[in-house]
Coordinates of N, CA, C and O and ligand atoms in Angstrom, one line a residue:
M30 N 98.0 94.2 100.9 CA 99.2 94.5 101.6 C 99.2 96.0 101.9 O 99.0 96.8 101.0
A31 N 99.5 96.3 103.2 CA 99.5 97.7 103.6 C 100.7 98.5 102.9 O 101.7 97.8 102.7
N32 N 100.4 99.7 102.5 CA 101.5 100.4 101.8 C 101.8 101.7 102.6 O 100.9 102.4 103.1
I33 N 103.2 102.0 102.6 CA 103.6 103.1 103.4 C 104.4 104.1 102.5 O 105.4 103.6 101.8
A34 N 104.1 105.3 102.4 CA 104.7 106.3 101.7 C 105.8 106.9 102.5 O 105.5 107.4 103.6
I35 N 107.0 106.9 102.0 CA 108.2 107.6 102.7 C 108.6 108.7 101.8 O 109.3 108.5 100.9
I36 N 108.2 109.9 102.2 CA 108.5 111.1 101.5 C 109.5 111.9 102.1 O 109.5 112.2 103.3
Y37 N 110.6 112.2 101.3 CA 111.7 112.8 102.0 C 112.4 113.9 101.1 O 112.2 113.8 99.9
H38 N 113.0 114.8 101.8 CA 113.9 115.8 101.0 C 115.3 115.5 101.5 O 115.5 115.3 102.7
S39 N 116.2 115.5 100.6 CA 117.6 115.3 101.0 C 118.5 116.0 99.9 O 118.5 115.6 98.7
H40 N 119.2 117.0 100.3 CA 120.2 117.6 99.3 C 121.5 116.8 99.3 O 122.0 116.6 98.2
G41 N 122.0 116.4 100.5 CA 123.3 115.8 100.5 C 123.4 114.4 100.7 O 124.4 113.7 100.7
G42 N 122.2 113.7 100.9 CA 122.1 112.2 100.9 C 121.9 111.7 102.3 O 121.6 110.5 102.4
N43 N 122.0 112.5 103.4 CA 122.0 112.0 104.7 C 120.5 111.5 105.0 O 120.3 110.4 105.5
T44 N 119.5 112.3 104.8 CA 118.2 112.0 105.0 C 117.7 110.8 104.1 O 116.9 110.0 104.5
K45 N 118.2 110.9 102.9 CA 117.9 109.8 102.0 C 118.4 108.4 102.6 O 117.6 107.4 102.5
K46 N 119.5 108.4 103.1 CA 120.0 107.1 103.7 C 119.1 106.6 104.8 O 118.8 105.4 105.0
M47 N 118.6 107.5 105.6 CA 117.7 107.2 106.6 C 116.3 106.7 106.0 O 115.8 105.7 106.4
A48 N 115.9 107.3 105.0 CA 114.7 106.9 104.3 C 114.8 105.5 103.8 O 113.9 104.7 103.9
E49 N 116.0 105.2 103.2 CA 116.2 103.8 102.7 C 116.3 102.8 103.7 O 115.7 101.6 103.6
A50 N 116.8 103.2 104.9 CA 116.9 102.2 106.0 C 115.5 101.9 106.6 O 115.1 100.8 106.9
L51 N 114.6 103.0 106.6 CA 113.2 102.8 107.0 C 112.5 101.9 106.0 O 111.7 101.0 106.4
A52 N 112.7 102.2 104.7 CA 112.0 101.4 103.7 C 112.3 99.9 103.8 O 111.4 99.0 103.7
K53 N 113.7 99.7 104.1 CA 114.0 98.2 104.2 C 113.3 97.6 105.4 O 112.8 96.5 105.3
A54 N 113.2 98.3 106.5 CA 112.6 97.8 107.7 C 111.1 97.5 107.4 O 110.5 96.5 107.8
V55 N 110.5 98.5 106.7 CA 109.1 98.4 106.4 C 108.8 97.1 105.5 O 107.9 96.3 105.8
E56 N 109.6 96.9 104.5 CA 109.5 95.8 103.6 C 109.6 94.5 104.3 O 109.0 93.5 104.0
E57 N 110.6 94.5 105.3 CA 110.8 93.3 106.1 C 109.6 92.8 106.9 O 109.5 91.7 107.3
T58 N 108.7 93.8 107.2 CA 107.5 93.4 108.0 C 106.4 92.9 107.0 O 105.3 92.5 107.5
G59 N 106.6 92.9 105.7 CA 105.6 92.5 104.7 C 104.8 93.6 104.2 O 103.8 93.4 103.4
C60 N 105.1 94.9 104.6 CA 104.3 96.0 104.0 C 105.1 96.5 102.8 O 106.3 96.2 102.7
Q61 N 104.4 97.2 102.0 CA 105.1 97.8 100.8 C 105.6 99.2 101.1 O 104.8 100.0 101.8
A62 N 106.8 99.5 100.8 CA 107.3 100.9 101.0 C 107.5 101.6 99.7 O 108.1 101.0 98.8
K63 N 107.0 102.9 99.6 CA 107.2 103.6 98.4 C 108.0 104.8 98.8 O 107.6 105.7 99.6
L64 N 109.3 104.8 98.3 CA 110.2 105.9 98.5 C 110.0 107.0 97.6 O 110.1 106.8 96.4
I65 N 109.7 108.2 98.1 CA 109.3 109.3 97.1 C 110.1 110.6 97.5 O 110.0 111.1 98.6
K66 N 110.8 111.1 96.5 CA 111.5 112.4 96.7 C 110.4 113.4 96.8 O 109.5 113.4 96.0
V67 N 110.6 114.5 97.7 CA 109.5 115.4 97.9 C 109.2 116.2 96.6 O 108.1 116.6 96.4
A68 N 110.3 116.4 95.7 CA 110.1 117.0 94.6 C 109.0 116.3 93.6 O 108.4 116.9 92.8
D69 N 109.0 115.0 93.8 CA 108.1 114.2 93.0 C 106.7 113.9 93.7 O 105.8 113.2 93.1
A70 N 106.6 114.3 95.0 CA 105.5 113.8 95.7 C 104.2 114.5 95.3 O 104.2 115.7 95.0
Q71 N 103.2 113.7 95.3 CA 101.8 114.2 94.9 C 100.9 114.0 96.1 O 101.1 113.2 96.9
L72 N 99.8 114.8 96.1 CA 98.8 114.6 97.2 C 98.2 113.2 97.1 O 97.8 112.6 98.2
A73 N 98.2 112.7 96.0 CA 97.6 111.3 95.8 C 98.5 110.3 96.6 O 98.0 109.3 97.1
D74 N 99.7 110.6 96.8 CA 100.7 109.7 97.5 C 100.2 109.6 99.0 O 100.2 108.6 99.6
L75 N 99.8 110.8 99.5 CA 99.3 110.9 100.9 C 97.9 110.2 101.0 O 97.7 109.4 102.0
R76 N 97.1 110.4 100.0 CA 95.7 109.8 100.0 C 95.8 108.3 100.0 O 95.0 107.7 100.7
E77 N 96.6 107.8 99.1 CA 96.6 106.3 98.8 C 97.3 105.6 99.8 O 97.1 104.4 99.9
A78 N 98.2 106.1 100.5 CA 99.0 105.4 101.6 C 98.2 105.0 102.7 O 97.3 105.7 103.2
D79 N 98.6 103.9 103.4 CA 98.0 103.5 104.6 C 98.7 104.1 105.8 O 98.3 104.2 106.9
G80 N 100.0 104.6 105.5 CA 100.8 105.3 106.6 C 101.8 106.2 105.8 O 102.2 105.9 104.7
V81 N 102.2 107.3 106.4 CA 103.1 108.2 105.8 C 104.2 108.6 106.7 O 104.0 109.0 107.9
L82 N 105.5 108.5 106.2 CA 106.6 109.0 106.9 C 107.2 110.1 106.2 O 107.4 110.1 105.0
L83 N 107.5 111.2 106.9 CA 108.1 112.4 106.3 C 109.5 112.6 106.9 O 109.7 112.6 108.1
G84 N 110.5 112.8 106.0 CA 111.8 113.0 106.4 C 112.4 114.3 105.7 O 112.2 114.5 104.6
S85 N 113.2 115.0 106.6 CA 113.8 116.3 106.1 C 115.1 116.5 106.8 O 115.2 116.1 108.0
P86 N 116.0 117.2 106.1 CA 117.1 117.8 106.8 C 116.6 118.9 107.7 O 115.5 119.5 107.4
C87 N 117.3 119.2 108.8 CA 116.9 120.4 109.6 C 117.6 121.6 109.0 O 118.7 121.7 108.8
Y88 N 116.7 122.6 108.6 CA 117.2 123.8 108.1 C 116.8 124.9 109.0 O 115.5 125.2 109.2
F89 N 117.7 125.6 109.6 CA 117.4 126.7 110.6 C 116.3 126.3 111.5 O 115.3 127.0 111.8
G90 N 116.5 125.1 112.1 CA 115.6 124.6 113.2 C 114.2 124.2 112.8 O 113.3 124.1 113.6
N91 N 114.1 123.9 111.5 CA 112.8 123.6 111.0 C 112.9 122.6 109.9 O 114.0 122.2 109.5
M92 N 111.8 122.1 109.3 CA 111.9 121.3 108.2 C 112.4 122.1 107.0 O 112.3 123.4 107.1
S93 N 112.9 121.6 105.9 CA 113.5 122.4 104.8 C 112.3 122.9 104.0 O 111.2 122.4 104.1
A94 N 112.6 124.0 103.2 CA 111.5 124.6 102.5 C 110.8 123.7 101.5 O 109.6 123.8 101.4
P95 N 111.5 122.8 100.8 CA 110.8 121.9 99.9 C 109.8 121.1 100.6 O 108.6 120.8 100.1
M96 N 110.1 120.5 101.8 CA 109.2 119.8 102.5 C 108.1 120.6 103.1 O 106.9 120.2 103.1
K97 N 108.4 121.8 103.5 CA 107.3 122.7 104.0 C 106.3 123.1 102.9 O 105.1 123.1 103.2
E98 N 106.8 123.2 101.7 CA 105.9 123.6 100.6 C 105.0 122.4 100.3 O 103.8 122.6 100.2
F99 N 105.5 121.2 100.5 CA 104.6 120.0 100.3 C 103.6 119.9 101.4 O 102.4 119.7 101.2
V100 N 104.1 120.1 102.6 CA 103.2 120.0 103.8 C 102.1 121.1 103.6 O 100.9 120.9 103.9
D101 N 102.5 122.3 103.2 CA 101.5 123.4 103.0 C 100.5 123.0 101.9 O 99.3 123.3 102.1
R102 N 101.0 122.3 100.9 CA 100.1 121.9 99.8 C 99.0 120.9 100.3 O 97.9 120.9 99.8
S103 N 99.4 120.2 101.3 CA 98.5 119.1 101.8 C 97.3 119.7 102.5 O 96.4 119.0 102.9
V104 N 97.2 121.0 102.6 CA 96.0 121.7 103.2 C 94.8 121.3 102.3 O 93.6 121.3 102.8
Q105 N 95.0 121.0 101.1 CA 93.9 120.6 100.2 C 93.2 119.3 100.7 O 92.1 119.0 100.3
L106 N 93.9 118.6 101.6 CA 93.3 117.3 102.1 C 92.7 117.5 103.6 O 92.0 116.7 104.1
F107 N 92.9 118.7 104.1 CA 92.6 119.1 105.5 C 91.1 119.2 105.6 O 90.5 118.6 106.5
G108 N 90.5 119.9 104.7 CA 89.0 120.3 104.8 C 88.1 119.0 105.0 O 87.2 119.0 106.0
K109 N 88.4 118.0 104.3 CA 87.5 116.8 104.4 C 88.1 115.7 105.3 O 87.7 114.6 105.4
G110 N 89.3 116.1 105.9 CA 89.9 115.2 106.9 C 90.4 113.9 106.3 O 90.3 112.8 106.8
E111 N 91.0 114.0 105.0 CA 91.3 112.8 104.3 C 92.4 112.0 104.9 O 92.7 110.9 104.5
L112 N 93.2 112.7 105.8 CA 94.4 111.9 106.4 C 94.0 111.6 107.9 O 94.9 110.9 108.5
E113 N 92.8 111.9 108.3 CA 92.5 111.7 109.7 C 92.6 110.1 110.1 O 92.0 109.3 109.3
G114 N 93.2 109.9 111.1 CA 93.3 108.5 111.7 C 94.3 107.6 111.0 O 94.5 106.5 111.4
K115 N 95.1 108.2 110.1 CA 96.1 107.5 109.4 C 97.4 107.6 110.2 O 97.7 108.7 110.6
P116 N 98.2 106.6 110.3 CA 99.5 106.7 111.0 C 100.4 107.6 110.3 O 100.6 107.5 109.0
G117 N 101.2 108.4 111.0 CA 102.2 109.2 110.4 C 103.5 109.2 111.3 O 103.4 108.9 112.5
G118 N 104.6 109.6 110.8 CA 105.8 109.7 111.5 C 106.8 110.6 110.9 O 106.7 110.9 109.7
A119 N 107.9 110.9 111.5 CA 108.9 111.8 111.0 C 110.3 111.4 111.4 O 110.5 110.6 112.3
F120 N 111.2 111.8 110.4 CA 112.6 111.6 110.8 C 113.4 112.8 110.1 O 113.0 113.4 109.2
V121 N 114.6 113.0 110.8 CA 115.3 114.2 110.4 C 116.8 114.0 110.4 O 117.3 113.1 111.3
S122 N 117.6 114.6 109.6 CA 119.0 114.6 109.7 C 119.4 116.1 110.0 O 118.9 117.0 109.3
T123 N 120.3 116.3 110.9 CA 120.6 117.6 111.3 C 122.2 117.7 111.3 O 122.9 116.7 111.2
G124 N 122.7 119.0 111.4 CA 124.1 119.2 111.3 C 124.9 118.9 112.6 O 126.1 118.4 112.5
G125 N 124.3 119.2 113.7 CA 125.1 119.0 114.9 C 124.2 118.9 116.1 O 123.0 119.2 116.1
I126 N 124.8 118.4 117.3 CA 124.1 118.4 118.5 C 123.8 119.8 118.9 O 124.6 120.7 118.8
G127 N 122.5 120.1 119.3 CA 122.1 121.4 119.7 C 121.7 122.2 118.4 O 121.4 123.5 118.5
G128 N 121.6 121.6 117.3 CA 121.4 122.3 116.1 C 119.9 122.4 115.8 O 119.5 122.9 114.7
C129 N 119.1 122.1 116.8 CA 117.6 122.2 116.7 C 117.0 121.2 115.9 O 115.8 121.4 115.3
G130 N 117.6 120.0 115.7 CA 117.0 118.9 114.9 C 115.7 118.5 115.6 O 114.7 118.1 114.8
E131 N 115.5 118.5 116.9 CA 114.3 118.1 117.5 C 113.2 119.1 117.2 O 112.0 118.7 117.1
L132 N 113.5 120.3 117.0 CA 112.5 121.3 116.6 C 111.9 120.9 115.1 O 110.7 121.0 114.9
A133 N 112.9 120.5 114.3 CA 112.4 120.1 112.9 C 111.5 118.8 113.0 O 110.5 118.8 112.4
L134 N 111.8 117.9 114.0 CA 111.0 116.7 114.2 C 109.6 117.2 114.7 O 108.6 116.6 114.2
M135 N 109.6 118.1 115.6 CA 108.4 118.6 116.2 C 107.5 119.3 115.1 O 106.3 119.1 115.1
S136 N 108.2 120.0 114.2 CA 107.4 120.8 113.2 C 106.8 119.8 112.2 O 105.7 119.9 111.8
L137 N 107.5 118.8 111.8 CA 107.0 117.8 111.0 C 105.8 117.0 111.7 O 104.7 116.8 111.1
T138 N 106.0 116.7 113.0 CA 105.0 116.0 113.7 C 103.7 116.9 113.9 O 102.6 116.4 113.8
A139 N 103.9 118.2 114.1 CA 102.8 119.1 114.2 C 101.9 119.0 112.9 O 100.7 118.9 113.0
G140 N 102.6 119.0 111.8 CA 101.9 118.9 110.5 C 101.0 117.6 110.5 O 99.9 117.7 110.1
L141 N 101.6 116.5 110.9 CA 100.9 115.3 110.9 C 99.7 115.3 111.8 O 98.6 114.9 111.5
M142 N 99.9 115.9 113.0 CA 98.8 115.9 114.0 C 97.7 116.9 113.6 O 96.6 116.7 113.9
I143 N 98.1 118.0 113.0 CA 97.1 118.9 112.5 C 96.1 118.3 111.5 O 94.9 118.5 111.5
H144 N 96.7 117.3 110.8 CA 95.8 116.5 109.9 C 95.0 115.4 110.7 O 94.2 114.7 110.1
G145 N 95.2 115.3 111.9 CA 94.5 114.3 112.7 C 95.1 112.9 112.5 O 94.4 111.9 112.8
M146 N 96.4 112.9 112.1 CA 97.0 111.6 112.0 C 97.4 111.0 113.3 O 97.5 111.7 114.3
V147 N 97.7 109.7 113.3 CA 98.0 109.0 114.5 C 99.6 108.9 114.6 O 100.2 108.3 113.7
V148 N 100.2 109.5 115.6 CA 101.6 109.5 115.7 C 102.0 108.7 117.0 O 101.6 109.1 118.1
Q149 N 102.8 107.7 116.8 CA 103.2 106.9 118.0 C 104.6 107.4 118.5 O 105.5 107.5 117.7
G150 N 104.7 107.6 119.8 CA 106.0 107.9 120.3 C 106.9 106.7 120.2 O 106.5 105.7 120.0
F151 N 108.2 107.0 120.4 CA 109.2 106.0 120.1 C 110.0 105.8 121.4 O 110.7 106.7 121.9
R152 N 109.8 104.6 122.0 CA 110.4 104.3 123.3 C 111.9 103.8 123.2 O 112.7 104.0 124.1
K153 N 112.1 103.1 122.1 CA 113.5 102.5 121.9 C 114.6 103.3 121.3 O 115.6 102.8 121.0
G154 N 114.4 104.6 121.1 CA 115.4 105.5 120.5 C 114.9 106.9 120.8 O 114.3 107.2 121.8
G155 N 115.4 107.8 119.9 CA 114.9 109.2 120.0 C 113.4 109.2 120.0 O 112.7 108.7 119.1
H156 N 112.8 109.8 121.0 CA 111.4 109.6 121.3 C 110.5 110.2 120.3 O 109.3 109.9 120.2
L157 N 111.0 111.2 119.5 CA 110.2 111.9 118.5 C 110.3 111.2 117.2 O 109.6 111.6 116.3
G158 N 111.3 110.3 117.0 CA 111.5 109.7 115.8 C 113.0 109.8 115.5 O 113.8 110.5 116.2
P159 N 113.5 109.1 114.6 CA 115.0 109.0 114.3 C 115.6 110.4 113.9 O 115.0 111.1 113.2
L160 N 116.7 110.7 114.5 CA 117.4 111.9 114.3 C 118.9 111.6 114.1 O 119.5 111.1 115.0
A161 N 119.4 112.0 112.9 CA 120.8 111.7 112.7 C 121.6 113.0 112.8 O 121.1 114.1 112.5
I162 N 122.8 112.9 113.3 CA 123.7 114.1 113.3 C 124.6 113.8 112.1 O 125.5 113.0 112.1
G163 N 124.4 114.6 111.0 CA 125.2 114.4 109.8 C 124.8 113.0 109.2 O 123.7 112.5 109.2
E164 N 125.9 112.4 108.6 CA 125.6 111.1 107.9 C 125.2 110.1 109.0 O 125.8 109.9 110.0
P165 N 124.1 109.3 108.7 CA 123.6 108.4 109.8 C 124.7 107.2 109.9 O 125.1 106.7 109.0
D166 N 125.0 107.1 111.2 CA 126.0 106.0 111.5 C 125.2 104.7 111.8 O 124.0 104.7 111.8
Q167 N 125.8 103.7 112.3 CA 125.2 102.4 112.4 C 124.1 102.5 113.5 O 123.1 101.9 113.4
R168 N 124.4 103.3 114.6 CA 123.4 103.4 115.6 C 122.1 104.1 115.1 O 121.0 103.6 115.4
V169 N 122.2 105.0 114.3 CA 121.0 105.7 113.7 C 120.3 104.7 112.7 O 119.1 104.6 112.7
L170 N 121.1 104.0 111.9 CA 120.5 103.0 111.0 C 119.7 102.0 111.7 O 118.7 101.5 111.3
D171 N 120.3 101.5 112.9 CA 119.6 100.5 113.7 C 118.3 101.1 114.2 O 117.3 100.4 114.3
E172 N 118.4 102.4 114.6 CA 117.2 103.0 115.1 C 116.1 103.2 114.1 O 114.9 103.0 114.3
C173 N 116.6 103.5 112.8 CA 115.7 103.5 111.7 C 115.0 102.2 111.5 O 113.8 102.1 111.2
R174 N 115.7 101.1 111.7 CA 115.2 99.8 111.5 C 114.1 99.6 112.5 O 113.0 99.1 112.2
L175 N 114.4 99.9 113.8 CA 113.4 99.7 114.8 C 112.2 100.5 114.7 O 111.0 100.1 114.8
Y176 N 112.4 101.8 114.2 CA 111.3 102.7 114.1 C 110.5 102.3 112.9 O 109.2 102.3 112.9
G177 N 111.1 101.9 111.8 CA 110.4 101.4 110.6 C 109.5 100.2 111.0 O 108.4 100.1 110.5
T178 N 110.0 99.4 111.8 CA 109.3 98.1 112.2 C 108.1 98.4 113.0 O 107.0 98.0 112.8
Q179 N 108.3 99.4 114.0 CA 107.3 99.8 114.8 C 106.2 100.5 114.1 O 105.0 100.2 114.3
F180 N 106.6 101.3 113.1 CA 105.6 102.1 112.4 C 104.8 101.2 111.5 O 103.5 101.2 111.4
A181 N 105.5 100.2 110.8 CA 104.8 99.3 109.9 C 103.8 98.4 110.7 O 102.6 98.1 110.3
N182 N 104.2 98.0 111.9 CA 103.2 97.2 112.7 C 102.0 98.1 113.1 O 100.9 97.5 113.2
L183 N 102.2 99.3 113.4 CA 101.0 100.2 113.7 C 100.1 100.3 112.5 O 98.9 100.2 112.6
V184 N 100.8 100.5 111.3 CA 99.9 100.6 110.1 C 99.2 99.4 109.8 O 98.0 99.4 109.5
K185 N 99.8 98.2 110.1 CA 99.1 96.9 109.8 C 97.9 96.8 110.7 O 96.8 96.4 110.4
R186 N 98.1 97.2 112.1 CA 97.0 97.1 113.0 C 95.8 98.0 112.6 O 94.7 97.6 112.6
L187 N 96.2 99.3 112.2 CA 95.1 100.2 111.9 C 94.5 100.0 110.6 O 93.3 100.4 110.3
A188 N 95.3 99.5 109.6 CA 94.8 99.2 108.3 C 93.9 98.0 108.3 O 93.1 97.7 107.4
G189 N 93.9 97.2 109.5 CA 93.0 96.1 109.7 C 93.4 94.9 108.8 O 92.6 94.1 108.5
Ligands
LIG13 C1 120.1 125.9 104.5 C2 120.7 125.0 105.6 C3 120.3 125.3 106.8 C4 120.7 124.4 107.8 N1 120.3 124.6 109.1 C5 120.8 123.8 110.1 C6 120.3 123.9 111.4 O1 119.6 124.8 111.8 N2 120.8 123.1 112.4 C7 121.7 122.1 112.1 O2 122.0 121.3 113.0 N3 122.1 121.9 110.8 C8 121.6 122.6 109.8 N4 122.0 122.4 108.5 C9 122.8 121.2 108.2 C10 121.9 120.1 107.7 O3 120.7 119.9 108.5 C11 122.7 118.7 107.6 O4 123.8 118.9 106.8 C12 121.9 117.6 107.1 O5 122.5 116.4 107.5 C13 121.6 117.6 105.6 O6 120.8 116.5 105.3 P1 120.8 116.0 103.8 O7 122.2 115.4 103.5 O8 119.8 114.9 103.7 O9 120.6 117.1 102.8 C14 121.6 123.3 107.5 C15 122.0 123.1 106.2 C16 121.5 123.9 105.2 C17 122.0 123.7 103.8

């Protein structure tokens, strides 16, 4: 069974709700979802997963510091290309429209791409990945479901 690590930081619970909706969608496709708070995340979680989703609140137009620290730590996997070819994706909760949430999505996505991971654009919603304004409403939760399903299907295809 393909397994997907959903690693997230959430101080107030908004990003966590998105992570949980993604995990539910992943499980519904028959993949295993492992929800991991970034404070508990290990490099082994990245190594062992068939696909990785990273979620963060938008802090000053970027991913939050705890998520950035984890992404920086993942440089240890860069040299040997341990994440190369593995599917990756991102999701973000931000405070307001125009609050630079898309920059945070781009910054997470850049991290995935620098590792050589495979990032699929999203046609049926926010094209960079799910983006909530504050607490995720039903529209965002539906989008997380669609994105989680799309992501799990990609992981299944690439995991063979
Ligand atoms: C330190 C800090 C910086 C923030 N910077 C931004 C920002 O640049 N743009 C924005 O729209 N919201 C910003 N916010 C608001 C959060 O992105 C927003 O409340 C988010 O939903 C929090 O997610 P969480 O409940 O998962 O912690 C910031 C919040 C904090 C605490």
